[in-house]
PDB file of C-alpha atoms in Angstrom:
ATOM      1  CA  MET A   1      92.036  89.657 103.053  1.00 95.00           C
ATOM      2  CA  ARG A   2      93.778  92.973 103.579  1.00 97.00           C
ATOM      3  CA  ILE A   3      96.836  93.766 101.507  1.00 98.00           C
ATOM      4  CA  LEU A   4      99.165  96.743 101.216  1.00 98.00           C
ATOM      5  CA  ILE A   5     100.516  97.811  97.831  1.00 98.00           C
ATOM      6  CA  GLY A   6     103.614 100.007  97.842  1.00 98.00           C
ATOM      7  CA  ILE A   7     104.989 101.776  94.776  1.00 96.00           C
ATOM      8  CA  ASP A   8     107.855 104.195  94.275  1.00 90.00           C
ATOM      9  CA  ASP A   9     109.917 105.967  91.614  1.00 73.00           C
ATOM     10  CA  THR A  10     107.418 105.753  88.755  1.00 59.00           C
ATOM     11  CA  ASP A  11     107.952 109.284  87.429  1.00 54.00           C
ATOM     12  CA  ASN A  12     110.390 111.759  85.938  1.00 51.00           C
ATOM     13  CA  LEU A  13     110.486 115.560  86.041  1.00 51.00           C
ATOM     14  CA  ASP A  14     108.128 115.857  83.068  1.00 52.00           C
ATOM     15  CA  SER A  15     105.540 113.234  84.041  1.00 57.00           C
ATOM     16  CA  PRO A  16     102.736 113.034  86.603  1.00 62.00           C
ATOM     17  CA  GLY A  17     104.024 111.987  90.023  1.00 75.00           C
ATOM     18  CA  SER A  18     103.840 108.664  91.819  1.00 82.00           C
ATOM     19  CA  GLY A  19     100.697 109.851  93.603  1.00 87.00           C
ATOM     20  CA  THR A  20      98.880 110.000  90.289  1.00 90.00           C
ATOM     21  CA  ALA A  21     100.250 106.568  89.399  1.00 90.00           C
ATOM     22  CA  ALA A  22      98.939 105.185  92.697  1.00 94.00           C
ATOM     23  CA  GLU A  23      95.496 106.663  92.055  1.00 95.00           C
ATOM     24  CA  ASN A  24      95.418 105.201  88.552  1.00 95.00           C
ATOM     25  CA  LEU A  25      96.536 101.789  89.797  1.00 96.00           C
ATOM     26  CA  ALA A  26      93.909 101.759  92.557  1.00 97.00           C
ATOM     27  CA  ARG A  27      91.213 102.767  90.091  1.00 97.00           C
ATOM     28  CA  ALA A  28      92.286 100.069  87.620  1.00 97.00           C
ATOM     29  CA  LEU A  29      92.360  97.344  90.290  1.00 98.00           C
ATOM     30  CA  GLN A  30      88.808  98.205  91.292  1.00 97.00           C
ATOM     31  CA  HIS A  31      87.593  98.509  87.699  1.00 97.00           C
ATOM     32  CA  ASN A  32      88.925  95.029  86.957  1.00 96.00           C
ATOM     33  CA  GLY A  33      87.338  93.520  90.061  1.00 97.00           C
ATOM     34  CA  LEU A  34      90.656  92.569  91.637  1.00 98.00           C
ATOM     35  CA  ALA A  35      90.562  94.617  94.844  1.00 98.00           C
ATOM     36  CA  GLN A  36      88.711  97.306  96.772  1.00 98.00           C
ATOM     37  CA  CYS A  37      91.147 100.088  97.603  1.00 98.00           C
ATOM     38  CA  GLU A  38      91.208 102.473 100.559  1.00 96.00           C
ATOM     39  CA  GLY A  39      92.734 105.931 101.008  1.00 96.00           C
ATOM     40  CA  ILE A  40      96.206 106.262  99.504  1.00 98.00           C
ATOM     41  CA  THR A  41      99.009 107.634 101.683  1.00 98.00           C
ATOM     42  CA  ARG A  42     102.235 109.418 100.771  1.00 96.00           C
ATOM     43  CA  HIS A  43     105.281 108.694 102.917  1.00 96.00           C
ATOM     44  CA  GLN A  44     108.279 111.015 103.026  1.00 92.00           C
ATOM     45  CA  LEU A  45     111.657 109.260 102.965  1.00 89.00           C
ATOM     46  CA  LEU A  46     115.171 110.598 103.515  1.00 78.00           C
ATOM     47  CA  VAL A  47     116.303 113.316 101.116  1.00 69.00           C
ATOM     48  CA  HIS A  48     120.039 112.795 100.567  1.00 58.00           C
ATOM     49  CA  ALA A  49     122.590 113.396  97.820  1.00 57.00           C
ATOM     50  CA  ASP A  50     123.278 109.649  97.604  1.00 55.00           C
ATOM     51  CA  ILE A  51     119.615 108.805  96.957  1.00 59.00           C
ATOM     52  CA  PRO A  52     118.265 109.332  93.418  1.00 60.00           C
ATOM     53  CA  PHE A  53     114.788 110.859  93.430  1.00 55.00           C
ATOM     54  CA  THR A  54     112.637 112.995  91.169  1.00 52.00           C
ATOM     55  CA  SER A  55     111.563 115.819  93.471  1.00 53.00           C
ATOM     56  CA  HIS A  56     110.741 114.831  97.078  1.00 63.00           C
ATOM     57  CA  ASN A  57     111.730 111.150  97.608  1.00 75.00           C
ATOM     58  CA  SER A  58     108.310 110.050  98.751  1.00 85.00           C
ATOM     59  CA  SER A  59     106.603 106.712  98.191  1.00 94.00           C
ATOM     60  CA  MET A  60     102.952 105.687  98.045  1.00 96.00           C
ATOM     61  CA  CYS A  61     100.898 102.992  99.766  1.00 98.00           C
ATOM     62  CA  ILE A  62      97.507 101.655  98.661  1.00 98.00           C
ATOM     63  CA  PRO A  63      95.682  99.553 101.287  1.00 98.00           C
ATOM     64  CA  ALA A  64      93.150  97.201  99.743  1.00 98.00           C
ATOM     65  CA  THR A  65      91.008  94.151 100.366  1.00 98.00           C
ATOM     66  CA  CYS A  66      90.840  91.251  97.958  1.00 97.00           C
ATOM     67  CA  GLU A  67      89.970  87.573  97.851  1.00 96.00           C
ATOM     68  CA  ALA A  68      92.803  85.272  98.894  1.00 93.00           C
ATOM     69  CA  GLY A  69      92.806  83.662  95.475  1.00 95.00           C
ATOM     70  CA  LYS A  70      93.310  87.003  93.745  1.00 97.00           C
ATOM     71  CA  VAL A  71      96.529  88.147  95.433  1.00 97.00           C
ATOM     72  CA  ASP A  72      98.676  86.730  92.630  1.00 97.00           C
ATOM     73  CA  ASP A  73      96.410  88.452  90.112  1.00 97.00           C
ATOM     74  CA  VAL A  74      96.865  91.755  91.928  1.00 98.00           C
ATOM     75  CA  ILE A  75     100.636  91.289  91.816  1.00 98.00           C
ATOM     76  CA  SER A  76     100.608  90.430  88.113  1.00 97.00           C
ATOM     77  CA  PHE A  77      98.381  93.403  87.370  1.00 97.00           C
ATOM     78  CA  GLY A  78     100.607  95.730  89.389  1.00 96.00           C
ATOM     79  CA  ARG A  79     103.736  94.519  87.619  1.00 95.00           C
ATOM     80  CA  SER A  80     102.171  95.044  84.207  1.00 94.00           C
ATOM     81  CA  PHE A  81     100.818  98.442  85.229  1.00 93.00           C
ATOM     82  CA  LEU A  82     104.229  99.731  86.312  1.00 91.00           C
ATOM     83  CA  GLU A  83     105.987  98.333  83.266  1.00 89.00           C
ATOM     84  CA  ASN A  84     103.494  99.973  80.914  1.00 89.00           C
ATOM     85  CA  SER A  85     102.824 103.278  82.646  1.00 82.00           C
ATOM     86  CA  SER A  86     106.014 104.324  84.449  1.00 79.00           C
ATOM     87  CA  ALA A  87     107.860 107.257  82.921  1.00 71.00           C
ATOM     88  CA  GLU A  88     111.032 106.950  80.871  1.00 74.00           C
ATOM     89  CA  GLY A  89     114.098 107.104  83.081  1.00 68.00           C
ATOM     90  CA  SER A  90     112.239 106.075  86.231  1.00 76.00           C
ATOM     91  CA  ASP A  91     113.253 103.202  88.516  1.00 85.00           C
ATOM     92  CA  PRO A  92     109.895 101.768  89.609  1.00 90.00           C
ATOM     93  CA  GLY A  93     109.408  99.259  92.393  1.00 94.00           C
ATOM     94  CA  LEU A  94     106.366  97.278  93.543  1.00 97.00           C
ATOM     95  CA  CYS A  95     105.675  95.723  96.931  1.00 98.00           C
ATOM     96  CA  VAL A  96     102.601  93.696  97.905  1.00 98.00           C
ATOM     97  CA  VAL A  97     102.179  92.665 101.538  1.00 98.00           C
ATOM     98  CA  ILE A  98      99.496  90.432 103.035  1.00 97.00           C
ATOM     99  CA  ASP A  99      98.594  92.163 106.291  1.00 95.00           C
ATOM    100  CA  GLY A 100      97.945  89.146 108.478  1.00 89.00           C
ATOM    101  CA  SER A 101      98.938  87.597 111.788  1.00 85.00           C
ATOM    102  CA  ARG A 102     101.943  85.830 110.264  1.00 91.00           C
ATOM    103  CA  LEU A 103     103.561  89.066 109.115  1.00 95.00           C
ATOM    104  CA  ASP A 104     106.471  90.358 111.200  1.00 97.00           C
ATOM    105  CA  LYS A 105     105.114  93.881 111.318  1.00 97.00           C
ATOM    106  CA  GLY A 106     107.855  95.092 113.634  1.00 97.00           C
ATOM    107  CA  ALA A 107     110.574  94.298 111.102  1.00 98.00           C
ATOM    108  CA  LEU A 108     108.642  95.952 108.297  1.00 98.00           C
ATOM    109  CA  ILE A 109     107.954  99.067 110.371  1.00 98.00           C
ATOM    110  CA  SER A 110     111.632  99.272 111.357  1.00 98.00           C
ATOM    111  CA  PHE A 111     112.642  99.208 107.694  1.00 98.00           C
ATOM    112  CA  GLY A 112     110.210 102.007 106.899  1.00 97.00           C
ATOM    113  CA  ARG A 113     111.459 104.177 109.731  1.00 97.00           C
ATOM    114  CA  ASN A 114     115.048 103.439 108.757  1.00 95.00           C
ATOM    115  CA  ALA A 115     114.327 104.642 105.217  1.00 94.00           C
ATOM    116  CA  LYS A 116     113.283 108.004 106.667  1.00 93.00           C
ATOM    117  CA  GLN A 117     116.653 108.438 108.383  1.00 92.00           C
ATOM    118  CA  ASN A 118     119.322 106.497 106.481  1.00 90.00           C
ATOM    119  CA  VAL A 119     120.567 105.656 102.990  1.00 84.00           C
ATOM    120  CA  LEU A 120     119.539 102.053 102.227  1.00 92.00           C
ATOM    121  CA  ASP A 121     120.296  99.770  99.302  1.00 90.00           C
ATOM    122  CA  LYS A 122     118.229  97.366  97.228  1.00 94.00           C
ATOM    123  CA  GLN A 123     119.825  94.304  98.753  1.00 96.00           C
ATOM    124  CA  ALA A 124     118.609  95.261 102.222  1.00 96.00           C
ATOM    125  CA  ALA A 125     115.094  95.597 100.829  1.00 97.00           C
ATOM    126  CA  TYR A 126     115.217  92.253  99.033  1.00 98.00           C
ATOM    127  CA  ASP A 127     116.714  90.496 102.055  1.00 98.00           C
ATOM    128  CA  LEU A 128     113.872  91.682 104.275  1.00 98.00           C
ATOM    129  CA  ALA A 129     111.196  90.946 101.677  1.00 98.00           C
ATOM    130  CA  ASN A 130     112.499  87.388 101.304  1.00 97.00           C
ATOM    131  CA  ALA A 131     112.620  86.914 105.074  1.00 97.00           C
ATOM    132  CA  LEU A 132     109.057  88.179 105.462  1.00 97.00           C
ATOM    133  CA  GLY A 133     107.665  86.382 102.429  1.00 96.00           C
ATOM    134  CA  VAL A 134     106.312  89.531 100.780  1.00 97.00           C
ATOM    135  CA  HIS A 135     106.366  90.359  97.089  1.00 98.00           C
ATOM    136  CA  LEU A 136     109.002  92.879  95.968  1.00 98.00           C
ATOM    137  CA  SER A 137     109.931  93.521  92.337  1.00 97.00           C
ATOM    138  CA  GLU A 138     111.589  96.151  90.137  1.00 93.00           C
ATOM    139  CA  HIS A 139     110.251  97.216  86.769  1.00 90.00           C
ATOM    140  CA  GLY A 140     112.768  99.334  84.930  1.00 79.00           C
ATOM    141  CA  GLY A 141     115.875 101.455  85.291  1.00 83.00           C
ATOM    142  CA  THR A 142     117.961 100.701  88.345  1.00 85.00           C
ATOM    143  CA  GLY A 143     114.936  99.305  90.176  1.00 82.00           C
ATOM    144  CA  GLY A 144     115.808 101.459  93.163  1.00 87.00           C
ATOM    145  CA  GLY A 145     112.124 102.078  93.763  1.00 90.00           C
ATOM    146  CA  VAL A 146     111.904  98.739  95.579  1.00 96.00           C
ATOM    147  CA  ILE A 147     113.365 100.447  98.653  1.00 95.00           C
ATOM    148  CA  GLY A 148     110.635 103.058  98.857  1.00 95.00           C
ATOM    149  CA  ALA A 149     107.907 100.600  97.879  1.00 97.00           C
ATOM    150  CA  LEU A 150     108.791  98.305 100.784  1.00 98.00           C
ATOM    151  CA  ALA A 151     109.244 101.237 103.160  1.00 98.00           C
ATOM    152  CA  ALA A 152     105.808 102.624 102.287  1.00 98.00           C
ATOM    153  CA  THR A 153     104.074  99.440 103.425  1.00 98.00           C
ATOM    154  CA  GLY A 154     105.904  99.470 106.751  1.00 98.00           C
ATOM    155  CA  LEU A 155     105.129 103.122 107.378  1.00 98.00           C
ATOM    156  CA  ARG A 156     101.472 102.560 106.564  1.00 98.00           C
ATOM    157  CA  ILE A 157     101.291  99.606 108.957  1.00 98.00           C
ATOM    158  CA  CYS A 158     102.829 101.662 111.769  1.00 97.00           C
ATOM    159  CA  GLY A 159      99.746 103.885 111.583  1.00 97.00           C
ATOM    160  CA  ASN A 160     101.535 107.138 112.432  1.00 97.00           C
ATOM    161  CA  ASP A 161     103.116 108.343 109.225  1.00 97.00           C
ATOM    162  CA  GLY A 162     102.053 109.898 105.968  1.00 96.00           C
ATOM    163  CA  ARG A 163      99.641 112.272 104.309  1.00 97.00           C
ATOM    164  CA  TYR A 164      96.520 111.050 102.574  1.00 98.00           C
ATOM    165  CA  ARG A 165      96.304 111.690  98.865  1.00 96.00           C
ATOM    166  CA  GLY A 166      94.039 114.576  97.895  1.00 94.00           C
ATOM    167  CA  TRP A 167      92.844 117.913  99.274  1.00 96.00           C
ATOM    168  CA  HIS A 168      89.343 118.588 100.606  1.00 97.00           C
ATOM    169  CA  HIS A 169      87.233 121.738 100.522  1.00 97.00           C
ATOM    170  CA  PHE A 170      85.128 121.968 103.681  1.00 97.00           C
ATOM    171  CA  GLY A 171      84.947 125.766 103.730  1.00 96.00           C
ATOM    172  CA  SER A 172      86.771 128.874 102.559  1.00 98.00           C
ATOM    173  CA  ALA A 173      89.753 130.440 104.336  1.00 96.00           C
ATOM    174  CA  GLY A 174      88.567 132.343 107.409  1.00 94.00           C
ATOM    175  CA  GLU A 175      85.361 130.346 107.796  1.00 96.00           C
ATOM    176  CA  ALA A 176      84.909 127.968 110.723  1.00 96.00           C
ATOM    177  CA  SER A 177      83.400 124.569 111.414  1.00 97.00           C
ATOM    178  CA  THR A 178      82.771 122.401 114.444  1.00 97.00           C
ATOM    179  CA  VAL A 179      84.767 119.221 114.897  1.00 98.00           C
ATOM    180  CA  ALA A 180      81.510 117.269 114.685  1.00 98.00           C
ATOM    181  CA  GLU A 181      80.794 118.749 111.255  1.00 98.00           C
ATOM    182  CA  LEU A 182      84.291 117.899 110.058  1.00 98.00           C
ATOM    183  CA  CYS A 183      84.033 114.331 111.322  1.00 98.00           C
ATOM    184  CA  ASN A 184      80.747 113.851 109.481  1.00 98.00           C
ATOM    185  CA  HIS A 185      82.807 113.603 106.304  1.00 97.00           C
ATOM    186  CA  ASP A 186      83.750 110.015 105.429  1.00 96.00           C
ATOM    187  CA  CYS A 187      87.391 111.028 104.978  1.00 96.00           C
ATOM    188  CA  VAL A 188      87.801 112.398 108.535  1.00 98.00           C
ATOM    189  CA  ASP A 189      87.965 110.345 111.737  1.00 98.00           C
ATOM    190  CA  ALA A 190      89.271 112.954 114.183  1.00 98.00           C
ATOM    191  CA  VAL A 191      90.727 116.437 114.623  1.00 98.00           C
ATOM    192  CA  ARG A 192      93.964 116.471 116.592  1.00 97.00           C
ATOM    193  CA  THR A 193      96.364 119.084 117.979  1.00 95.00           C
ATOM    194  CA  ASP A 194     100.160 119.130 117.800  1.00 88.00           C
ATOM    195  CA  ALA A 195     100.197 117.930 121.410  1.00 90.00           C
ATOM    196  CA  GLY A 196      98.155 114.868 120.473  1.00 92.00           C
ATOM    197  CA  GLU A 197      94.875 116.065 121.987  1.00 95.00           C
ATOM    198  CA  VAL A 198      91.791 114.843 120.138  1.00 97.00           C
ATOM    199  CA  LEU A 199      89.348 117.745 120.046  1.00 97.00           C
ATOM    200  CA  GLY A 200      85.785 117.330 121.248  1.00 97.00           C
ATOM    201  CA  PRO A 201      82.828 117.565 118.855  1.00 98.00           C
ATOM    202  CA  ASP A 202      81.826 121.102 119.888  1.00 96.00           C
ATOM    203  CA  GLU A 203      85.258 122.692 119.416  1.00 96.00           C
ATOM    204  CA  MET A 204      85.419 125.245 116.601  1.00 96.00           C
ATOM    205  CA  VAL A 205      88.164 125.193 113.958  1.00 97.00           C
ATOM    206  CA  VAL A 206      88.909 128.007 111.511  1.00 96.00           C
ATOM    207  CA  PHE A 207      90.171 127.176 108.018  1.00 97.00           C
ATOM    208  CA  ALA A 208      93.630 128.610 107.324  1.00 96.00           C
ATOM    209  CA  GLU A 209      93.193 128.026 103.588  1.00 97.00           C
ATOM    210  CA  ASP A 210      90.465 126.902 101.207  1.00 98.00           C
ATOM    211  CA  THR A 211      91.594 123.269 101.311  1.00 97.00           C
ATOM    212  CA  VAL A 212      92.344 120.735 104.048  1.00 97.00           C
ATOM    213  CA  LYS A 213      94.456 117.585 103.995  1.00 97.00           C
ATOM    214  CA  THR A 214      94.254 114.579 106.311  1.00 98.00           C
ATOM    215  CA  VAL A 215      97.149 112.598 107.773  1.00 98.00           C
ATOM    216  CA  LEU A 216      97.562 109.123 109.250  1.00 98.00           C
ATOM    217  CA  LEU A 217      97.902 109.276 113.043  1.00 97.00           C
ATOM    218  CA  GLY A 218      96.941 106.572 115.510  1.00 95.00           C
ATOM    219  CA  ASN A 219      95.668 104.437 112.623  1.00 96.00           C
ATOM    220  CA  THR A 220      93.008 107.067 111.971  1.00 97.00           C
ATOM    221  CA  ARG A 221      92.464 109.729 109.337  1.00 98.00           C
ATOM    222  CA  VAL A 222      93.116 113.006 111.115  1.00 98.00           C
ATOM    223  CA  ILE A 223      92.911 116.740 110.388  1.00 98.00           C
ATOM    224  CA  PRO A 224      95.878 118.252 112.269  1.00 98.00           C
ATOM    225  CA  VAL A 225      95.298 121.672 113.835  1.00 98.00           C
ATOM    226  CA  ALA A 226      97.330 124.285 115.701  1.00 95.00           C
ATOM    227  CA  LYS A 227      96.442 126.978 118.199  1.00 92.00           C
ATOM    228  CA  ALA A 228      95.037 130.082 116.551  1.00 89.00           C
ATOM    229  CA  THR A 229      96.808 133.415 117.052  1.00 77.00           C
ATOM    230  CA  ALA A 230      96.617 134.395 120.712  1.00 68.00           C
ATOM    231  CA  GLY A 231      94.448 137.375 121.535  1.00 63.00           C
ATOM    232  CA  GLN A 232      92.410 137.165 118.353  1.00 68.00           C
ATOM    233  CA  PRO A 233      88.628 136.664 118.554  1.00 70.00           C
ATOM    234  CA  GLY A 234      87.144 133.477 117.158  1.00 74.00           C
ATOM    235  CA  PRO A 235      87.973 129.748 117.364  1.00 85.00           C
ATOM    236  CA  ARG A 236      90.968 128.566 119.391  1.00 88.00           C
ATOM    237  CA  TRP A 237      92.133 126.226 116.639  1.00 96.00           C
ATOM    238  CA  THR A 238      93.154 126.545 113.011  1.00 96.00           C
ATOM    239  CA  THR A 239      93.893 124.050 110.253  1.00 97.00           C
ATOM    240  CA  LEU A 240      97.423 123.978 108.864  1.00 97.00           C
ATOM    241  CA  THR A 241      98.606 125.665 105.685  1.00 96.00           C
ATOM    242  CA  LYS A 242     100.034 123.678 102.779  1.00 94.00           C
ATOM    243  CA  LYS A 243     103.512 124.734 103.857  1.00 93.00           C
ATOM    244  CA  GLU A 244     102.907 123.565 107.425  1.00 94.00           C
ATOM    245  CA  MET A 245     101.530 120.230 106.196  1.00 93.00           C
ATOM    246  CA  LYS A 246     104.885 119.360 104.634  1.00 88.00           C
ATOM    247  CA  ARG A 247     106.209 118.231 108.004  1.00 88.00           C
ATOM    248  CA  PHE A 248     103.974 115.180 107.676  1.00 88.00           C
TER     249      PHE A 248
END
């Protein structure tokens, strides 16, 4: 069955971030034969003076498949992992959702979107988790990470939010590639413009920088592109810079 694992607030200013924690957790789950994990996504939540966060207030989601009889083992492993590896002073939270027909996805998505716009509290997260029958637990500090952990699963399910973990080198800055060549990579499903147009396989894209990141749009793994500088020779489209990618 497919599950979604959300984690948040596992770090402090001196420790590796929650993205590293998510990678380590995914690797450990696979190593121990508990689950097969997919691409990890980072979801940006509201940055506000009333919300404690380390640097960016983002949470992580790990989609995975596992046997039905191993869901409780995944939860137990995740709890132990956060308790043993989260940084001092952090407020880690864990959410595990079974992504099936019985899940009220609309309610979960609404919570995730709400967390991007409003200040929420732990009780709201626990109330929804109890109503939906999903696992939600805190593992140190104030436990405020349960809010982001739950929100991450909803935002992943919505299919139109978040950046995938990791950067990819498909060519150096100034070089170009066809969309078909880009989509030959396992980590790329499509190349899409700001207007939502999916580019055809023969379109050329120039690399703005040496690395490229993918985002989750339309439940696919997408390289977002923008129009290249008007009047300049070469491809009509360019990948985004690291600074431009922050809007995702």
